[in-house]
CSV table of C-alpha atoms in Angstrom, one decimal:
chain,number,residue,atom,x,y,z
A,1305,MET,CA,0.0,0.0,0.0
A,1306,PHE,CA,2.8,2.4,0.9
A,1307,SER,CA,6.0,3.4,-0.8
A,1308,LYS,CA,9.0,1.7,0.7
A,1309,SER,CA,11.6,4.2,-0.4
A,1310,ALA,CA,15.3,3.5,0.1
A,1311,PHE,CA,15.7,6.4,2.5
A,1312,ALA,CA,12.9,5.3,4.9
A,1313,PRO,CA,14.0,4.0,8.2
A,1314,LEU,CA,13.4,0.3,8.7
A,1315,ALA,CA,11.5,1.1,11.9
A,1316,VAL,CA,8.9,3.0,10.0
A,1317,LEU,CA,8.3,0.0,7.8
A,1318,LEU,CA,8.0,-2.4,10.7
A,1319,ALA,CA,5.5,0.0,12.4
A,1320,GLY,CA,3.1,-0.4,9.6
A,1321,LEU,CA,3.1,-4.2,10.1
A,1322,LEU,CA,3.0,-4.1,13.9
A,1323,PRO,CA,0.5,-1.5,15.1
A,1324,GLY,CA,1.1,-0.2,18.5
A,1325,MET,CA,4.8,-1.1,18.6
A,1326,ALA,CA,7.3,0.9,20.6
A,1327,LEU,CA,10.2,2.6,18.8
A,1328,ALA,CA,13.0,4.1,20.9
A,1329,GLY,CA,10.8,5.6,23.5
A,1330,ILE,CA,7.7,6.3,21.4
A,1331,GLN,CA,4.5,4.4,20.6
A,1332,THR,CA,3.3,4.2,17.0
A,1333,GLU,CA,0.1,2.9,15.4
A,1334,GLU,CA,-1.5,2.8,11.9
A,1335,ILE,CA,-5.0,4.3,12.2
A,1336,ALA,CA,-8.1,3.9,9.9
A,1337,TYR,CA,-10.5,6.8,10.1
A,1338,ASP,CA,-13.3,8.1,8.0
A,1339,HIS,CA,-14.3,11.2,6.0
A,1340,ASP,CA,-17.7,11.3,4.4
A,1341,GLY,CA,-17.7,7.6,3.9
A,1342,ASP,CA,-14.1,7.5,2.4
A,1343,GLU,CA,-11.6,5.4,4.4
A,1344,MET,CA,-8.4,7.3,5.3
A,1345,THR,CA,-5.2,5.9,6.7
A,1346,GLY,CA,-3.2,7.8,9.3
A,1347,TYR,CA,-0.2,7.2,11.5
A,1348,LEU,CA,-0.1,8.1,15.2
A,1349,ALA,CA,3.1,8.5,17.1
A,1350,HIS,CA,3.5,9.7,20.7
A,1351,PRO,CA,5.9,9.4,23.6
A,1352,GLU,CA,5.7,6.3,25.8
A,1353,GLY,CA,4.5,6.7,29.4
A,1354,ASP,CA,2.2,9.2,30.9
A,1355,GLY,CA,0.4,11.8,28.7
A,1356,PRO,CA,-1.3,13.6,27.3
A,1357,HIS,CA,1.0,15.6,25.1
A,1358,PRO,CA,0.6,18.6,22.8
A,1359,ALA,CA,-0.8,17.5,19.5
A,1360,VAL,CA,0.6,18.1,16.0
A,1361,LEU,CA,-1.0,17.2,12.6
A,1362,VAL,CA,1.5,16.3,9.9
A,1363,ILE,CA,0.4,16.8,6.3
A,1364,HIS,CA,2.1,14.9,3.5
A,1365,GLU,CA,3.7,16.1,0.3
A,1366,TRP,CA,1.9,15.7,-3.0
A,1367,TRP,CA,3.0,12.1,-3.3
A,1368,GLY,CA,0.5,11.1,-0.6
A,1369,HIS,CA,0.7,9.6,2.9
A,1370,ASN,CA,4.0,7.8,2.8
A,1371,ASP,CA,7.0,6.9,4.9
A,1372,TYR,CA,8.4,10.4,4.9
A,1373,ALA,CA,5.3,11.8,6.6
A,1374,ARG,CA,5.4,9.0,9.1
A,1375,ASP,CA,9.0,9.6,9.8
A,1376,ARG,CA,8.3,13.3,10.6
A,1377,ALA,CA,5.5,12.2,13.0
A,1378,GLU,CA,8.0,10.0,14.8
A,1379,GLN,CA,10.5,12.8,15.0
A,1380,LEU,CA,7.9,15.0,16.7
A,1381,ALA,CA,6.9,12.2,19.1
A,1382,ARG,CA,10.6,12.0,20.2
A,1383,GLU,CA,10.3,15.7,21.0
A,1384,GLY,CA,7.4,15.1,23.3
A,1385,TYR,CA,4.4,15.6,20.9
A,1386,THR,CA,1.5,13.4,19.9
A,1387,ALA,CA,1.8,13.6,16.2
A,1388,PHE,CA,-0.7,12.3,13.6
A,1389,ALA,CA,0.4,11.9,10.0
A,1390,LEU,CA,-3.0,12.4,8.3
A,1391,ASP,CA,-4.2,11.3,4.9
A,1392,MET,CA,-5.6,13.8,2.4
A,1393,TYR,CA,-6.1,11.4,-0.5
A,1394,GLY,CA,-7.7,8.3,0.9
A,1395,SER,CA,-6.4,4.8,1.8
A,1396,GLY,CA,-4.1,3.4,-0.8
A,1397,LYS,CA,-3.8,6.5,-3.0
A,1398,LEU,CA,-0.1,7.0,-3.2
A,1399,ALA,CA,1.6,8.5,-6.3
A,1400,ASP,CA,4.8,7.2,-7.8
A,1401,HIS,CA,5.0,9.7,-10.7
A,1402,PRO,CA,4.7,13.5,-10.7
A,1403,SER,CA,1.8,13.4,-13.1
A,1404,THR,CA,-0.2,11.2,-10.7
A,1405,ALA,CA,0.9,13.3,-7.7
A,1406,GLY,CA,-0.2,16.5,-9.5
A,1407,GLU,CA,-3.6,14.9,-10.3
A,1408,PHE,CA,-4.1,13.8,-6.7
A,1409,ALA,CA,-3.0,17.2,-5.2
A,1410,GLY,CA,-5.0,19.2,-7.8
A,1411,GLU,CA,-8.2,17.4,-6.9
A,1412,ILE,CA,-7.8,18.6,-3.4
A,1413,ARG,CA,-6.5,22.1,-4.1
A,1414,GLU,CA,-9.4,22.8,-6.5
A,1415,ASN,CA,-12.0,21.8,-3.9
A,1416,ARG,CA,-11.5,23.8,-0.8
A,1417,ASP,CA,-14.5,22.2,1.0
A,1418,LEU,CA,-13.0,18.8,0.4
A,1419,MET,CA,-9.5,20.0,1.5
A,1420,LEU,CA,-10.8,21.5,4.8
A,1421,GLY,CA,-13.2,18.6,5.4
A,1422,ARG,CA,-10.5,16.0,5.2
A,1423,PHE,CA,-8.2,18.1,7.4
A,1424,GLN,CA,-11.1,18.6,9.9
A,1425,ALA,CA,-11.7,14.8,10.0
A,1426,ALA,CA,-8.1,14.2,11.1
A,1427,TYR,CA,-8.1,17.2,13.4
A,1428,ASP,CA,-11.2,15.9,15.2
A,1429,TRP,CA,-9.8,12.4,15.5
A,1430,LEU,CA,-6.6,13.6,17.0
A,1431,ARG,CA,-8.2,16.0,19.4
A,1432,ALA,CA,-10.4,13.2,20.7
A,1433,HIS,CA,-7.4,10.8,21.3
A,1434,ASP,CA,-6.4,10.2,24.9
A,1435,ALA,CA,-2.7,11.0,24.1
A,1436,SER,CA,-3.6,14.5,23.0
A,1437,ALA,CA,-3.6,17.4,25.4
A,1438,ASP,CA,-6.8,19.4,25.6
A,1439,THR,CA,-5.4,22.4,23.8
A,1440,ALA,CA,-5.4,23.5,20.2
A,1441,PRO,CA,-3.1,21.3,18.0
A,1442,SER,CA,-0.6,22.6,15.5
A,1443,ALA,CA,-0.3,21.7,11.8
A,1444,VAL,CA,3.0,21.0,10.0
A,1445,GLY,CA,2.9,20.4,6.2
A,1446,TYR,CA,5.4,19.7,3.5
A,1447,CYS,CA,5.0,20.9,-0.1
A,1448,PHE,CA,1.3,20.3,-0.9
A,1449,GLY,CA,0.8,19.7,2.9
A,1450,GLY,CA,2.2,23.1,3.7
A,1451,THR,CA,-0.5,24.7,1.5
A,1452,VAL,CA,-3.1,22.7,3.4
A,1453,ALA,CA,-1.8,23.8,6.7
A,1454,LEU,CA,-1.9,27.5,5.7
A,1455,GLU,CA,-5.4,27.2,4.2
A,1456,ALA,CA,-6.7,25.6,7.4
A,1457,ALA,CA,-5.3,28.5,9.4
A,1458,ARG,CA,-6.7,31.0,6.9
A,1459,ALA,CA,-10.1,29.3,7.3
A,1460,GLY,CA,-10.0,30.1,11.1
A,1461,MET,CA,-9.4,26.7,12.4
A,1462,ASP,CA,-8.3,26.6,16.1
A,1463,LEU,CA,-4.5,25.9,15.7
A,1464,ASN,CA,-1.5,26.9,17.7
A,1465,VAL,CA,1.0,26.9,14.8
A,1466,ALA,CA,0.6,26.3,11.1
A,1467,ALA,CA,4.0,25.6,9.5
A,1468,SER,CA,4.7,25.3,5.8
A,1469,PHE,CA,7.9,23.7,4.5
A,1470,HIS,CA,8.4,24.5,0.8
A,1471,GLY,CA,4.6,24.8,0.4
A,1472,GLY,CA,2.7,27.1,-1.9
A,1473,LEU,CA,1.8,30.5,-0.4
A,1474,ALA,CA,-0.7,31.8,-3.0
A,1475,THR,CA,-4.4,31.6,-2.2
A,1476,GLU,CA,-7.8,32.6,-3.4
A,1477,HIS,CA,-9.0,33.0,0.2
A,1478,PRO,CA,-6.6,35.5,1.9
A,1479,ALA,CA,-6.4,35.8,5.7
A,1480,GLU,CA,-8.8,38.2,7.3
A,1481,VAL,CA,-8.2,40.4,10.4
A,1482,GLY,CA,-9.2,38.6,13.5
A,1483,LYS,CA,-9.8,35.2,11.9
A,1484,VAL,CA,-6.4,33.5,12.1
A,1485,SER,CA,-5.6,32.2,15.6
A,1486,ALA,CA,-2.4,30.3,14.6
A,1487,GLU,CA,1.1,31.6,14.3
A,1488,LEU,CA,2.2,31.0,10.7
A,1489,LEU,CA,5.6,29.8,9.6
A,1490,SER,CA,6.9,29.6,6.0
A,1491,PHE,CA,10.2,28.0,5.1
A,1492,THR,CA,11.2,28.3,1.4
A,1493,GLY,CA,14.3,28.3,-0.8
A,1494,THR,CA,15.3,31.1,-3.1
A,1495,ALA,CA,16.1,28.6,-5.8
A,1496,ASP,CA,12.6,27.1,-5.8
A,1497,PRO,CA,10.8,28.0,-9.1
A,1498,MET,CA,7.5,26.7,-7.6
A,1499,ILE,CA,7.5,29.5,-5.0
A,1500,PRO,CA,8.9,32.6,-6.8
A,1501,PRO,CA,9.8,35.8,-4.9
A,1502,GLU,CA,6.6,37.5,-5.8
A,1503,GLN,CA,4.6,34.7,-4.1
A,1504,VAL,CA,6.6,35.1,-0.9
A,1505,ALA,CA,6.2,38.9,-1.1
A,1506,GLY,CA,2.4,38.5,-1.6
A,1507,PHE,CA,2.2,36.2,1.4
A,1508,GLN,CA,4.0,38.7,3.6
A,1509,LYS,CA,1.7,41.5,2.5
A,1510,GLU,CA,-1.3,39.3,3.1
A,1511,MET,CA,-0.2,38.5,6.6
A,1512,GLN,CA,0.6,42.1,7.5
A,1513,GLU,CA,-2.8,43.3,6.3
A,1514,ALA,CA,-4.6,40.6,8.2
A,1515,GLU,CA,-2.5,41.4,11.3
A,1516,VAL,CA,-1.4,37.7,11.6
A,1517,ARG,CA,1.7,36.7,13.6
A,1518,TYR,CA,4.0,35.1,11.1
A,1519,THR,CA,7.6,34.3,10.1
A,1520,VAL,CA,9.0,33.8,6.7
A,1521,VAL,CA,12.4,32.2,6.4
A,1522,GLU,CA,14.1,32.0,3.0
A,1523,PHE,CA,17.2,29.8,2.5
A,1524,SER,CA,19.6,31.2,-0.2
A,1525,GLY,CA,20.2,28.9,-3.1
A,1526,VAL,CA,18.0,26.1,-1.7
A,1527,LYS,CA,15.6,24.2,-4.0
A,1528,HIS,CA,12.1,22.8,-3.6
A,1529,SER,CA,11.6,19.8,-1.3
A,1530,PHE,CA,14.8,20.7,0.7
A,1531,THR,CA,13.6,18.8,3.8
A,1532,ASN,CA,13.2,15.5,2.0
A,1533,PRO,CA,16.4,13.3,1.9
A,1534,GLY,CA,14.8,11.5,-1.2
A,1535,ALA,CA,14.6,14.7,-3.2
A,1536,ASP,CA,17.9,14.2,-5.1
A,1537,ALA,CA,16.8,10.8,-6.3
A,1538,ILE,CA,13.5,12.3,-7.4
A,1539,ALA,CA,15.3,15.1,-9.3
A,1540,GLU,CA,17.5,12.5,-11.1
A,1541,GLU,CA,14.6,10.2,-12.0
A,1542,PHE,CA,12.1,12.8,-13.2
A,1543,GLY,CA,14.2,15.8,-14.0
A,1544,MET,CA,12.5,18.0,-11.4
A,1545,PRO,CA,14.0,21.1,-9.9
A,1546,VAL,CA,14.1,19.7,-6.4
A,1547,GLY,CA,16.9,18.9,-4.0
A,1548,TYR,CA,17.7,18.1,-0.4
A,1549,ASP,CA,19.7,20.6,1.7
A,1550,ALA,CA,20.8,19.2,5.0
A,1551,ARG,CA,21.5,22.6,6.6
A,1552,ALA,CA,18.2,24.1,5.6
A,1553,ASP,CA,16.4,21.0,6.8
A,1554,HIS,CA,18.2,21.2,10.2
A,1555,ASP,CA,17.7,24.9,10.7
A,1556,SER,CA,14.1,25.0,9.7
A,1557,TRP,CA,13.3,22.0,11.9
A,1558,ASN,CA,14.9,23.6,14.9
A,1559,HIS,CA,13.1,26.8,14.2
A,1560,LEU,CA,9.8,24.9,14.2
A,1561,LEU,CA,10.6,23.2,17.5
A,1562,GLY,CA,11.4,26.5,19.1
A,1563,VAL,CA,8.0,28.0,18.1
A,1564,LEU,CA,6.1,24.8,19.1
A,1565,ARG,CA,7.7,25.0,22.5
A,1566,ASP,CA,6.7,28.7,22.9
A,1567,ARG,CA,3.2,28.1,21.8
A,1568,HIS,CA,2.4,24.8,23.6
C-alpha cells in the first residue's frame, strides 16, 4: 500500500506491520478513520508513558501519505508531541510519478471544501485521542501539505501553529483580520521556481494586512523539497527542480521546534 523508499527507516516499515509497537521511547500505530464515507489511513506517534501531550498534525507532500510523513511524525513524538500523519487522498492513494501526484493534489486544491473537510476529520480524530492534550493542536505540512496547513489557518481553524515547509503560499482565500488564531511559519528556498519571490512577497503582504503573527524564512540557493532526503533521487529520476539541503532541513526543523515550545 505504501511506498517503501530507500531512505525510509526500517523502523517505519515495521511499524506499519506491527500496530502499537514501541520505537525508541515512542509508541506508533497505523489508524483507519473516515471522512464522508471515504476510508483514510493515518499514522499516530506519541511518547511512551504518561500523557497527554501537545498534538501536531503532519500533512504529507503531493505524493501522498508515505513513509516520509510517518518519519516526521516519529521525530515530533521524540520531541514530546502526539503527532498524527494524516491522509488527504484516501487509503491506498499513493503516487509514484509527478503526473499522478499532480492529479491527486490538484483534486484537493481545486475543492476547498474537500480539503478543509479532510483536514477537519483528522483534526477531530486527533483532538479526541487520549494521548492529545486538551489544547489546540498545530499543523505541519510539506510541499502540498504546507499549502493545506496554511489554508486551514486562513479558514480560522483553532490551531496553535501552522507551518509550511516549501509549500505554496498563494491563495484565493486570503487571511482576514481577527480570523487567524495560529502563528504561521513559511520555510522556502530562493532557488525554488515553484514558490517565486513575488509569491513570498504576496504572502508577507497578506499576513501584514490581516495582522497575523507570522515568520518567513528563505534559504539562499535552496531548492524545492529541501527537507526530504529523497529529493535528489526524485530530481534525477524525473528531471524535477528539487533537491535536499541538510543545513536548511536542520535549521528549519529547529526553528519549528522552538516555536512549538513557545506556543504549547
